[in-house]
Structure formats: C-alpha cells, structure tokens
Amino acid sequence: MPDVTAPAARPARERVLDAYTDLLERRGERAATLDAVARAAGVSKGGLLYHFATKHALEAGLLARLDTLVTADLAAMRTAPEGPVEHFLRSSASDDTPFDRTLRAVARLSQSSDAARQALADVNTRWLAQIRDAVGDDDLARTILLISDGIYYGSALLREQGDPTAGPGAREIDAAVRVIRRLAGNEGDGADGSRGSLAARAD
Amino acid sequence: MPDVTAPAARPARERVLDAYTDLLERRGERAATLDAVARAAGVSKGGLLYHFATKHALEAGLLARLDTLVTADLAAMRTAPEGPVEHFLRSSASDDTPFDRTLRAVARLSQSSDAARQALADVNTRWLAQIRDAVGDDDLARTILLISDGIYYGSALLREQGDPTAGPGAREIDAAVRVIRRLAGNEGDGADGSRGSLAARAD
DNA sequence: GTCTATAGTAAGATAGAC
DNA sequence: GTCTATCTTACTATAGAC
C-alpha cells in the first residue's frame, strides 16, 4: 500500500511532473527542456526518459494530471461556503494550489500544442456549465468566465518571476466581485435576458 | 520622399517584424527561430541579422513597434462612434489589425521575457487610465479591463491555428456588452466608488 | 529504475564574399 | 544590404552499464 506518512518519498515520476510544471510556469516553454526538467527533479536525463519516453509523453502526463485536478476543483466549487461564483473568481488568481499551478503550466504549453489548447478549452466548458447552473443566467455566466480568464491569464502571463504583486491582484478581484454583486442586485427587473432567479450566493 | 504607391516594396526590416509577429502568434515562441523568421520574411539568416544583430534585438524591435501602435489605438478609442468602452471590448478579439496581432505576439513572448511582460503591463496601465476617464468609476473600469483580458487572452491562447471560432467569440462579447449595459443603467445615482445603492447586495 | 555517454539535429551567432 | 558558409552550443533521443 502507498506510504502516506512520508511525503519526502515522492516518486520520481511525480517529481518530474512537478519540476516540469514549475519550469513552464516560471520560465516558459522554451526553458522547460528535458535537461532542465531532469535537473530540477533531481534525476538524470536518462532517468526522466524512463518515465516519459519522449517530450510529447511528458506533456501528455501533465495534461492527464490536469484532468484529475479539474474534477476535484469543480467539486470544491460546488460546496464552497462563500458560494461558487466568488470562490471561482477568487481562486482564479490563487497561486499555490497544485491545480492553479498546473493550469498555468498548461496555458503556457498551449501556445504550441493543440492537445494543451484542447485541454484548456475543456476546462472552460466544464466551468461554464457549473457557473451557469449556479447563477441561472447564460450571459452572466459567460461574463464571469471572461472576468476569471482576465484575472487568470493576467496572473499567469503578467506575473513577474518572483513578484506576485504584478498582474491582477486583490484589488482587481475585489472590484469584479463588487460589480457582480451590483448585477445580482439589479436582476429583479426582468430586463431583457432570459433568466429567473439568479442566485449567485444571493440568499 | 517615401513611396506610398508601392506597398510591395515593404522594407526587409518590416517584413522581418511581420514574419516574427506571425510566427509568434500562430505557432508560438519556440517556433519563432531566427531561421524560421528569416525564411518567412523571404531573407536569409544573415540578412535578418543585419537588421537585428541578436534575437534580443529582434524582440526589442517588436516591443518598439507595439509602443507605436498602442498610442494610435488609444486615440482611435477616444473617438469611436460606439463609445470607448464598447469599442474597447469589441476590438479585444479582433484579429486582423496590426495592433492586435502585435499584442498577441508580445503576449506569447511575455512567457519568457521580462521586457515583454513589462510592455504588456504598460499597455494595460494606459488602457485603464483611459477607460476610467470614460466610465468615471474605478471598479467598473478595472472590471471592464479584466473582461477584455479574458476575451483577449482567450482569443490569443485558445485559438486553434486555423480556426477562428475557438476561444471567446461574438457570443461572449455580446454577453459582456449586455451585462455592462445593465450596469450602466444602474449607474445614475451617486458617482464615486463607495456608495449605497450599488453596494454589496450580499449581506 | 536510474545512471553515463554519445549520436544526431537544430539553435543563435560570426566571418567574409558580393 | 544581403548572401553563403561555418562555429559553438544546446536540444531530443538512443544505447548500454549498473
């Protein structure tokens, strides 16, 4: 059975994916060479290539990990105490969960990989469905997703290597949350959209 | 005087920047090698290196071009007939102006270049200032910028090589414009950032 | 399961002809 | 201003020892 008590014994295969994620996120696709990944993971190039025979296999390994993590994230969103929408927006700029780190890594990969692009599109589809369920309004759900993308890509792309203050931060997110609350409050007039009761976290 | 009648005679230096932009946008940073850029621009590697002595100089050339184009874009925004905000959002996903193409190229570069990241941050700062002027509300201005980033990075990063229908499209943008109009309709009272009727509906 | 050594290729950059 | 070599380094991947 797996040893849950010794996190230091993290298997080499996992350490390789961790290192690949970290390099992609912090230094970009070009820097994430087999050599650099192996060094960062504390294995040799040959050792890395035992677990992932080609660079393409390494990428596929990362996408598989993303798929696992997104499923867990959707479940967390559904049960968040602050409501799914605010949870979703605030977690868009979080930088220390494995899920967010993996997502940023895959976003960087997506610039030259169709498979990575497709994986991101799938994540977005799953998010949209769940937010639409939460707010009961398609326009608003799509807009919330765009805001999240703005926060997310901003924090993914504008972030300086060591400086977490660059890119969108608490200030932007607070602004967006306030704006969406205004909308939630503005919904009762049955304007032109097609929803009914918009309960983002409402009552 | 410059020859305005012969666009075919576009100087090699410009063709190199065009080709670099195109490769970055369509195939990513890793594909934009000196060799590939030279080939796409119709010059030899030596020819390219006459105009840009190093790869870093090529990148700097692209950032300088972006700076010129953003200034022109801000001016166009100010005088847009549909108003600056809607103009801004709709142009976030446009894909055929030199400005948008350059911006997407620089976004891809920003994954491994501090200078490119800084250039994008500067563009955002200039946009924010102008939108804040237009809507007179800091929260709303920042939110609009995030929506735009969502549209923009989505169209930049999720777009398939040859398929312009992937990523955010007219549907998302229309949704966002409708949502912002709801807000605008709700704006008539008290015009600073901290008052009552728009506030937090939540508790 | 992990290592060292190395083959083969492609990258950024230089030198010098035209 | 643009070209054709060519140098050097770094990348992906393979082979075979331990």
Short mmCIF file of C-alpha atoms (C1' of nucleotides) in Angstrom, two decimals:
data_model
loop_
_atom_site.label_atom_id
_atom_site.label_comp_id
_atom_site.label_asym_id
_atom_site.label_seq_id
_atom_site.Cartn_x
_atom_site.Cartn_y
_atom_site.Cartn_z
CA MET A 1 0.00 0.00 0.00
CA PRO A 2 1.12 3.60 -0.56
CA ASP A 3 3.06 5.29 2.19
CA VAL A 4 1.08 8.34 3.26
CA THR A 5 3.36 9.23 6.10
CA ALA A 6 6.48 10.04 4.12
CA PRO A 7 5.95 12.94 1.68
CA ALA A 8 9.69 13.11 1.13
CA ALA A 9 9.47 9.80 -0.72
CA ARG A 10 7.50 11.41 -3.55
CA PRO A 11 8.07 9.15 -6.55
CA ALA A 12 10.45 10.32 -9.27
CA ARG A 13 7.65 10.35 -11.83
CA GLU A 14 5.69 12.86 -9.75
CA ARG A 15 8.78 14.93 -9.06
CA VAL A 16 9.40 15.14 -12.79
CA LEU A 17 5.86 16.44 -13.43
CA ASP A 18 6.27 18.90 -10.54
CA ALA A 19 9.51 20.19 -11.99
CA TYR A 20 8.06 20.42 -15.49
CA THR A 21 5.07 22.38 -14.13
CA ASP A 22 7.33 24.71 -12.20
CA LEU A 23 9.64 25.43 -15.12
CA LEU A 24 6.78 26.03 -17.54
CA GLU A 25 5.07 28.37 -15.12
CA ARG A 26 8.10 30.34 -14.04
CA ARG A 27 10.32 30.36 -17.08
CA GLY A 28 8.15 29.36 -20.02
CA GLU A 29 8.06 26.69 -22.63
CA ARG A 30 11.48 27.30 -24.05
CA ALA A 31 13.17 26.87 -20.72
CA ALA A 32 11.38 23.61 -19.95
CA THR A 33 13.87 21.35 -21.71
CA LEU A 34 14.37 17.72 -20.76
CA ASP A 35 17.74 18.65 -19.34
CA ALA A 36 16.37 21.42 -17.15
CA VAL A 37 13.37 19.37 -16.01
CA ALA A 38 15.58 16.43 -15.08
CA ARG A 39 17.97 18.65 -13.15
CA ALA A 40 15.11 20.36 -11.27
CA ALA A 41 13.53 17.00 -10.46
CA GLY A 42 16.81 15.63 -9.17
CA VAL A 43 17.11 12.86 -11.72
CA SER A 44 19.27 12.38 -14.77
CA LYS A 45 18.03 12.84 -18.29
CA GLY A 46 18.06 9.09 -18.75
CA GLY A 47 16.06 8.69 -15.56
CA LEU A 48 13.45 11.12 -16.79
CA LEU A 49 13.21 9.34 -20.13
CA TYR A 50 12.48 6.08 -18.38
CA HIS A 51 9.20 7.55 -17.07
CA PHE A 52 8.40 9.67 -20.11
CA ALA A 53 9.94 8.24 -23.25
CA THR A 54 9.55 11.41 -25.32
CA LYS A 55 8.85 15.05 -24.68
CA HIS A 56 5.38 14.51 -26.04
CA ALA A 57 4.78 11.82 -23.41
CA LEU A 58 5.85 14.28 -20.72
CA GLU A 59 3.31 16.78 -21.97
CA ALA A 60 0.61 14.10 -22.06
CA GLY A 61 1.45 13.25 -18.47
CA LEU A 62 0.86 16.85 -17.44
CA LEU A 63 -2.48 17.01 -19.27
CA ALA A 64 -3.60 13.83 -17.55
CA ARG A 65 -2.74 15.35 -14.19
CA LEU A 66 -4.75 18.47 -15.09
CA ASP A 67 -7.78 16.36 -15.86
CA THR A 68 -7.65 14.78 -12.43
CA LEU A 69 -7.24 18.12 -10.69
CA VAL A 70 -10.06 19.91 -12.52
CA THR A 71 -12.54 17.29 -11.40
CA ALA A 72 -11.56 17.89 -7.80
CA ASP A 73 -11.76 21.68 -8.30
CA LEU A 74 -15.31 21.54 -9.62
CA ALA A 75 -16.35 19.56 -6.59
CA ALA A 76 -14.75 22.13 -4.25
CA MET A 77 -16.51 24.94 -6.10
CA ARG A 78 -19.90 23.32 -5.60
CA THR A 79 -19.51 23.24 -1.84
CA ALA A 80 -17.63 26.50 -1.21
CA PRO A 81 -19.06 28.45 1.76
CA GLU A 82 -18.74 31.83 0.00
CA GLY A 83 -20.72 30.49 -2.98
CA PRO A 84 -19.43 29.05 -6.23
CA VAL A 85 -19.02 32.34 -8.10
CA GLU A 86 -16.97 34.22 -5.56
CA HIS A 87 -14.99 31.07 -4.85
CA PHE A 88 -14.37 30.74 -8.56
CA LEU A 89 -13.22 34.33 -9.06
CA ARG A 90 -11.02 34.41 -6.00
CA SER A 91 -9.38 31.13 -6.87
CA SER A 92 -8.63 32.47 -10.37
CA ALA A 93 -5.54 34.24 -9.11
CA SER A 94 -4.52 31.85 -6.41
CA ASP A 95 -1.02 30.69 -6.96
CA ASP A 96 -0.34 27.97 -4.52
CA THR A 97 -2.73 25.16 -5.25
CA PRO A 98 -1.49 22.32 -7.45
CA PHE A 99 -4.49 22.87 -9.70
CA ASP A 100 -3.71 26.50 -10.44
CA ARG A 101 -0.08 25.80 -10.98
CA THR A 102 -0.90 23.00 -13.39
CA LEU A 103 -3.37 25.19 -15.22
CA ARG A 104 -0.84 27.96 -15.69
CA ALA A 105 1.73 25.47 -16.90
CA VAL A 106 -0.70 24.05 -19.46
CA ALA A 107 -1.63 27.58 -20.57
CA ARG A 108 1.99 28.13 -21.46
CA LEU A 109 2.17 24.84 -23.24
CA SER A 110 -0.93 25.70 -25.22
CA GLN A 111 0.96 28.15 -27.34
CA SER A 112 2.45 25.38 -29.40
CA SER A 113 0.39 22.32 -28.51
CA ASP A 114 -3.04 21.56 -29.88
CA ALA A 115 -3.62 18.99 -27.17
CA ALA A 116 -2.92 21.55 -24.44
CA ARG A 117 -5.21 24.07 -26.10
CA GLN A 118 -7.94 21.47 -26.22
CA ALA A 119 -7.41 20.61 -22.56
CA LEU A 120 -7.86 24.27 -21.59
CA ALA A 121 -10.97 24.55 -23.72
CA ASP A 122 -12.38 21.50 -21.95
CA VAL A 123 -11.70 23.01 -18.54
CA ASN A 124 -13.52 26.17 -19.61
CA THR A 125 -16.51 24.17 -20.84
CA ARG A 126 -16.81 22.38 -17.54
CA TRP A 127 -16.51 25.63 -15.59
CA LEU A 128 -19.11 27.37 -17.73
CA ALA A 129 -21.62 24.59 -17.22
CA GLN A 130 -21.21 24.71 -13.47
CA ILE A 131 -21.38 28.51 -13.20
CA ARG A 132 -24.43 28.62 -15.42
CA ASP A 133 -26.06 26.20 -13.03
CA ALA A 134 -25.11 28.45 -10.12
CA VAL A 135 -26.27 31.82 -11.49
CA GLY A 136 -29.04 30.65 -13.81
CA ASP A 137 -28.13 33.21 -16.46
CA ASP A 138 -26.12 32.40 -19.54
CA ASP A 139 -24.91 35.95 -20.27
CA LEU A 140 -23.77 36.48 -16.73
CA ALA A 141 -22.12 33.06 -16.58
CA ARG A 142 -20.11 33.76 -19.72
CA THR A 143 -19.15 37.20 -18.44
CA ILE A 144 -17.99 35.76 -15.13
CA LEU A 145 -15.89 33.28 -17.06
CA LEU A 146 -14.33 36.10 -19.08
CA ILE A 147 -13.52 38.05 -15.92
CA SER A 148 -11.96 34.93 -14.50
CA ASP A 149 -9.95 34.44 -17.66
CA GLY A 150 -8.79 38.03 -17.38
CA ILE A 151 -7.67 37.50 -13.79
CA TYR A 152 -6.22 34.16 -14.61
CA TYR A 153 -4.29 34.93 -17.74
CA GLY A 154 -3.20 38.20 -16.29
CA SER A 155 -1.79 36.48 -13.27
CA ALA A 156 -0.36 33.74 -15.45
CA LEU A 157 1.22 35.97 -18.02
CA LEU A 158 1.96 39.28 -16.36
CA ARG A 159 3.34 37.89 -13.16
CA GLU A 160 7.00 38.62 -12.72
CA GLN A 161 9.14 35.67 -11.88
CA GLY A 162 9.47 36.39 -8.19
CA ASP A 163 6.97 39.18 -7.78
CA PRO A 164 3.42 38.10 -7.01
CA THR A 165 2.22 41.72 -6.92
CA ALA A 166 2.34 42.19 -10.68
CA GLY A 167 -0.71 41.45 -12.75
CA PRO A 168 -4.24 41.44 -11.40
CA GLY A 169 -4.37 41.13 -7.65
CA ALA A 170 -6.78 41.51 -4.76
CA ARG A 171 -7.68 44.98 -5.96
CA GLU A 172 -8.95 43.81 -9.34
CA ILE A 173 -10.75 40.83 -7.90
CA ASP A 174 -12.48 42.90 -5.24
CA ALA A 175 -13.58 45.30 -7.95
CA ALA A 176 -15.04 42.47 -10.02
CA VAL A 177 -16.80 40.91 -7.05
CA ARG A 178 -18.42 44.25 -6.18
CA VAL A 179 -19.50 44.76 -9.77
CA ILE A 180 -21.06 41.32 -9.97
CA ARG A 181 -22.91 41.94 -6.73
CA ARG A 182 -24.36 45.08 -8.24
CA LEU A 183 -25.61 42.92 -11.08
CA ALA A 184 -27.06 40.41 -8.74
CA GLY A 185 -28.90 43.29 -7.07
CA ASN A 186 -30.01 44.64 -10.43
CA GLU A 187 -31.62 41.47 -11.58
CA GLY A 188 -35.11 41.76 -10.24
CA ASP A 189 -36.42 43.97 -13.03
CA GLY A 190 -36.65 41.20 -15.59
CA ALA A 191 -34.81 43.31 -18.09
CA ASP A 192 -34.17 41.55 -21.38
CA GLY A 193 -32.11 38.49 -20.55
CA SER A 194 -33.93 35.27 -20.02
CA ARG A 195 -33.35 34.20 -16.51
CA GLY A 196 -35.36 33.86 -13.47
CA SER A 197 -33.83 33.99 -10.09
CA LEU A 198 -30.09 34.49 -10.33
CA ALA A 199 -28.81 33.25 -7.05
CA ALA A 200 -25.09 33.57 -7.19
CA ARG A 201 -24.89 33.31 -3.47
CA ALA A 202 -27.81 35.51 -3.04
CA ASP A 203 -29.70 34.37 -0.06
CA MET B 1 10.26 61.10 -50.13
CA PRO B 2 8.80 57.71 -49.23
CA ASP B 3 7.00 55.80 -51.95
CA VAL B 4 3.38 55.45 -50.87
CA THR B 5 2.24 53.90 -54.12
CA ALA B 6 4.21 50.66 -53.94
CA PRO B 7 3.25 48.54 -50.90
CA ALA B 8 5.08 45.62 -52.47
CA ALA B 9 8.33 47.38 -51.71
CA ARG B 10 7.85 46.92 -47.96
CA PRO B 11 11.36 47.14 -46.48
CA ALA B 12 13.04 43.92 -45.35
CA ARG B 13 13.22 45.16 -41.78
CA GLU B 14 9.45 45.50 -41.64
CA ARG B 15 8.91 42.18 -43.34
CA VAL B 16 11.09 40.55 -40.70
CA LEU B 17 8.99 42.03 -37.89
CA ASP B 18 5.81 40.96 -39.71
CA ALA B 19 7.09 37.41 -40.04
CA TYR B 20 8.23 37.32 -36.40
CA THR B 21 4.80 38.53 -35.28
CA ASP B 22 3.06 35.98 -37.43
CA LEU B 23 5.15 33.06 -36.24
CA LEU B 24 4.81 34.00 -32.58
CA GLU B 25 1.07 34.40 -32.89
CA ARG B 26 0.37 31.28 -34.89
CA ARG B 27 2.99 28.82 -33.76
CA GLY B 28 4.40 30.17 -30.51
CA GLU B 29 7.71 31.22 -29.12
CA ARG B 30 9.53 28.00 -29.76
CA ALA B 31 8.72 28.04 -33.45
CA ALA B 32 9.85 31.63 -33.92
CA THR B 33 13.51 30.83 -34.53
CA LEU B 34 15.81 33.10 -36.49
CA ASP B 35 15.85 30.54 -39.26
CA ALA B 36 12.06 30.30 -39.48
CA VAL B 37 11.59 34.07 -39.24
CA ALA B 38 14.13 34.70 -41.98
CA ARG B 39 12.51 32.12 -44.24
CA ALA B 40 9.02 33.54 -43.67
CA ALA B 41 10.27 37.06 -44.33
CA GLY B 42 11.99 36.00 -47.53
CA VAL B 43 15.50 36.86 -46.42
CA SER B 44 18.47 34.78 -45.33
CA LYS B 45 19.54 34.40 -41.74
CA GLY B 46 22.46 36.69 -42.45
CA GLY B 47 20.10 39.21 -43.97
CA LEU B 48 17.91 39.17 -40.89
CA LEU B 49 20.93 39.57 -38.62
CA TYR B 50 21.96 42.69 -40.48
CA HIS B 51 18.78 44.41 -39.27
CA PHE B 52 18.60 42.74 -35.86
CA ALA B 53 22.00 41.69 -34.65
CA THR B 54 20.72 39.33 -31.94
CA LYS B 55 17.48 37.65 -31.07
CA HIS B 56 17.12 40.08 -28.22
CA ALA B 57 17.33 42.97 -30.68
CA LEU B 58 14.56 41.38 -32.74
CA GLU B 59 12.37 41.21 -29.65
CA ALA B 60 13.17 44.84 -28.80
CA GLY B 61 12.15 45.80 -32.33
CA LEU B 62 8.77 44.17 -31.83
CA LEU B 63 8.23 45.94 -28.49
CA ALA B 64 9.08 49.27 -30.06
CA ARG B 65 6.50 48.62 -32.77
CA LEU B 66 3.91 47.77 -30.09
CA ASP B 67 4.55 51.07 -28.37
CA THR B 68 3.84 52.99 -31.56
CA LEU B 69 0.68 51.03 -32.25
CA VAL B 70 -0.80 51.36 -28.77
CA THR B 71 -0.61 55.12 -28.95
CA ALA B 72 -2.62 55.07 -32.17
CA ASP B 73 -5.12 52.64 -30.64
CA LEU B 74 -5.80 54.87 -27.66
CA ALA B 75 -6.52 57.74 -29.99
CA ALA B 76 -8.97 55.62 -32.02
CA MET B 77 -10.70 54.54 -28.81
CA ARG B 78 -11.27 58.11 -27.76
CA THR B 79 -13.13 58.97 -30.94
CA ALA B 80 -15.02 55.71 -31.57
CA PRO B 81 -18.67 56.32 -32.56
CA GLU B 82 -19.98 53.41 -30.44
CA GLY B 83 -18.20 54.83 -27.40
CA PRO B 84 -14.80 53.93 -25.96
CA VAL B 85 -15.93 51.00 -23.81
CA GLU B 86 -17.81 49.03 -26.43
CA HIS B 87 -15.11 49.83 -28.95
CA PHE B 88 -12.54 48.57 -26.49
CA LEU B 89 -14.34 45.29 -25.76
CA ARG B 90 -15.17 44.52 -29.36
CA SER B 91 -11.64 45.24 -30.50
CA SER B 92 -10.31 42.86 -27.81
CA ALA B 93 -10.94 39.87 -30.03
CA SER B 94 -10.33 41.44 -33.38
CA ASP B 95 -7.69 39.55 -35.22
CA ASP B 96 -6.82 41.49 -38.27
CA THR B 97 -5.41 44.79 -37.13
CA PRO B 98 -1.64 45.14 -36.89
CA PHE B 99 -2.08 46.28 -33.30
CA ASP B 100 -3.94 43.19 -32.15
CA ARG B 101 -1.58 40.90 -33.96
CA THR B 102 1.39 42.59 -32.36
CA LEU B 103 -0.21 42.43 -28.95
CA ARG B 104 -0.85 38.70 -29.24
CA ALA B 105 2.71 38.14 -30.41
CA VAL B 106 4.08 40.06 -27.42
CA ALA B 107 1.78 38.11 -25.08
CA ARG B 108 3.43 34.93 -26.25
CA LEU B 109 6.84 36.43 -25.85
CA SER B 110 5.98 37.52 -22.33
CA GLN B 111 6.23 33.98 -21.07
CA SER B 112 9.98 34.14 -21.03
CA SER B 113 10.78 37.82 -21.41
CA ASP B 114 10.62 40.37 -18.62
CA ALA B 115 10.72 43.20 -21.13
CA ALA B 116 7.68 41.84 -22.96
CA ARG B 117 5.82 41.38 -19.70
CA GLN B 118 6.58 44.96 -18.77
CA ALA B 119 5.40 46.16 -22.17
CA LEU B 120 2.05 44.41 -21.69
CA ALA B 121 1.71 45.85 -18.21
CA ASP B 122 2.30 49.32 -19.66
CA VAL B 123 -0.37 48.82 -22.29
CA ASN B 124 -2.80 47.78 -19.57
CA THR B 125 -1.97 50.84 -17.49
CA ARG B 126 -2.65 53.16 -20.39
CA TRP B 127 -5.93 51.40 -21.19
CA LEU B 128 -7.09 51.53 -17.59
CA ALA B 129 -6.47 55.26 -17.34
CA GLN B 130 -8.45 55.95 -20.48
CA ILE B 131 -11.39 53.68 -19.55
CA ARG B 132 -11.55 55.14 -16.07
CA ASP B 133 -11.86 58.53 -17.71
CA ALA B 134 -14.67 57.23 -19.90
CA VAL B 135 -16.79 55.49 -17.26
CA GLY B 136 -15.87 57.57 -14.23
CA ASP B 137 -15.79 54.52 -11.94
CA ASP B 138 -12.63 52.78 -10.89
CA ASP B 139 -14.24 49.41 -10.01
CA LEU B 140 -16.10 49.26 -13.27
CA ALA B 141 -13.05 50.32 -15.26
CA ARG B 142 -10.95 47.56 -13.72
CA THR B 143 -13.68 45.01 -14.32
CA ILE B 144 -14.00 46.03 -17.96
CA LEU B 145 -10.26 45.61 -18.31
CA LEU B 146 -10.48 42.12 -16.82
CA ILE B 147 -13.28 41.16 -19.21
CA SER B 148 -11.19 42.46 -22.05
CA ASP B 149 -8.20 40.47 -20.84
CA GLY B 150 -10.42 37.40 -20.71
CA ILE B 151 -11.58 37.95 -24.28
CA TYR B 152 -8.13 38.86 -25.40
CA TYR B 153 -6.07 36.12 -23.80
CA GLY B 154 -8.75 33.62 -24.64
CA SER B 155 -8.62 34.56 -28.27
CA ALA B 156 -4.85 34.72 -28.12
CA LEU B 157 -4.28 31.45 -26.37
CA LEU B 158 -7.22 29.22 -27.11
CA ARG B 159 -7.48 29.96 -30.78
CA GLU B 160 -6.65 26.98 -32.94
CA GLN B 161 -4.10 27.58 -35.61
CA GLY B 162 -6.53 27.86 -38.48
CA ASP B 163 -9.83 28.01 -36.64
CA PRO B 164 -11.00 31.45 -35.59
CA THR B 165 -14.14 30.02 -33.99
CA ALA B 166 -12.35 28.60 -30.99
CA GLY B 167 -11.96 30.71 -27.87
CA PRO B 168 -14.22 33.62 -26.98
CA GLY B 169 -16.16 34.97 -29.93
CA ALA B 170 -19.08 37.21 -30.72
CA ARG B 171 -21.25 35.26 -28.31
CA GLU B 172 -19.06 36.00 -25.30
CA ILE B 173 -18.54 39.60 -26.26
CA ASP B 174 -22.23 40.24 -26.81
CA ALA B 175 -22.91 38.72 -23.42
CA ALA B 176 -20.38 41.02 -21.77
CA VAL B 177 -21.68 44.11 -23.55
CA ARG B 178 -25.24 43.34 -22.41
CA VAL B 179 -24.05 42.81 -18.87
CA ILE B 180 -22.16 46.08 -18.81
CA ARG B 181 -25.19 47.89 -20.20
CA ARG B 182 -27.22 46.57 -17.30
CA LEU B 183 -24.63 48.14 -15.04
CA ALA B 184 -24.60 51.38 -16.94
CA GLY B 185 -28.37 51.50 -16.49
CA ASN B 186 -27.80 51.14 -12.79
CA GLU B 187 -25.28 53.95 -12.63
CA GLY B 188 -27.44 57.03 -12.41
CA ASP B 189 -27.04 57.61 -8.70
CA GLY B 190 -24.02 58.91 -6.84
CA ALA B 191 -20.95 58.65 -8.97
CA ASP B 192 -17.96 57.71 -6.92
CA GLY B 193 -16.71 54.34 -5.84
CA SER B 194 -18.20 53.82 -2.45
CA ARG B 195 -21.86 54.30 -2.19
CA GLY B 196 -25.03 52.69 -1.21
CA SER B 197 -27.46 51.51 -3.79
CA LEU B 198 -24.98 49.61 -5.89
CA ALA B 199 -23.24 48.10 -3.00
CA ALA B 200 -22.91 44.64 -1.93
CA ARG B 201 -26.39 43.21 -2.16
CA ALA B 202 -25.00 40.25 -0.34
CA ASP B 203 -25.27 40.83 3.33
"C1'" DG C 1 14.64 2.27 -12.11
"C1'" DT C 2 18.37 5.13 -12.70
"C1'" DC C 3 22.79 6.22 -14.47
"C1'" DT C 4 26.70 7.89 -18.13
"C1'" DA C 5 27.97 8.54 -22.73
"C1'" DT C 6 27.02 9.89 -27.11
"C1'" DA C 7 24.66 10.27 -31.64
"C1'" DG C 8 22.12 13.46 -34.50
"C1'" DT C 9 19.87 17.74 -35.15
"C1'" DA C 10 18.79 22.47 -34.73
"C1'" DA C 11 19.54 26.67 -32.34
"C1'" DG C 12 21.90 31.53 -32.07
"C1'" DA C 13 25.65 33.91 -33.82
"C1'" DT C 14 30.11 35.21 -36.71
"C1'" DA C 15 33.03 35.95 -40.98
"C1'" DG C 16 33.68 37.36 -45.16
"C1'" DA C 17 32.20 37.37 -50.27
"C1'" DC C 18 29.36 40.09 -53.38
"C1'" DG D 1 22.07 45.28 -47.62
"C1'" DT D 2 22.03 40.70 -48.50
"C1'" DC D 3 24.14 36.36 -49.26
"C1'" DT D 4 26.69 31.59 -48.16
"C1'" DA D 5 29.42 29.22 -45.32
"C1'" DT D 6 30.73 27.84 -40.68
"C1'" DC D 7 31.49 27.77 -35.48
"C1'" DT D 8 29.51 26.62 -30.92
"C1'" DT D 9 26.22 25.38 -28.01
"C1'" DA D 10 22.11 23.12 -26.50
"C1'" DC D 11 18.33 20.09 -27.56
"C1'" DT D 12 15.90 15.47 -28.09
"C1'" DA D 13 16.67 10.86 -28.11
"C1'" DT D 14 19.30 6.23 -28.02
"C1'" DA D 15 22.43 2.58 -26.12
"C1'" DG D 16 24.05 0.08 -22.78
"C1'" DA D 17 26.24 -0.27 -17.89
"C1'" DC D 18 24.87 -0.79 -13.07
#
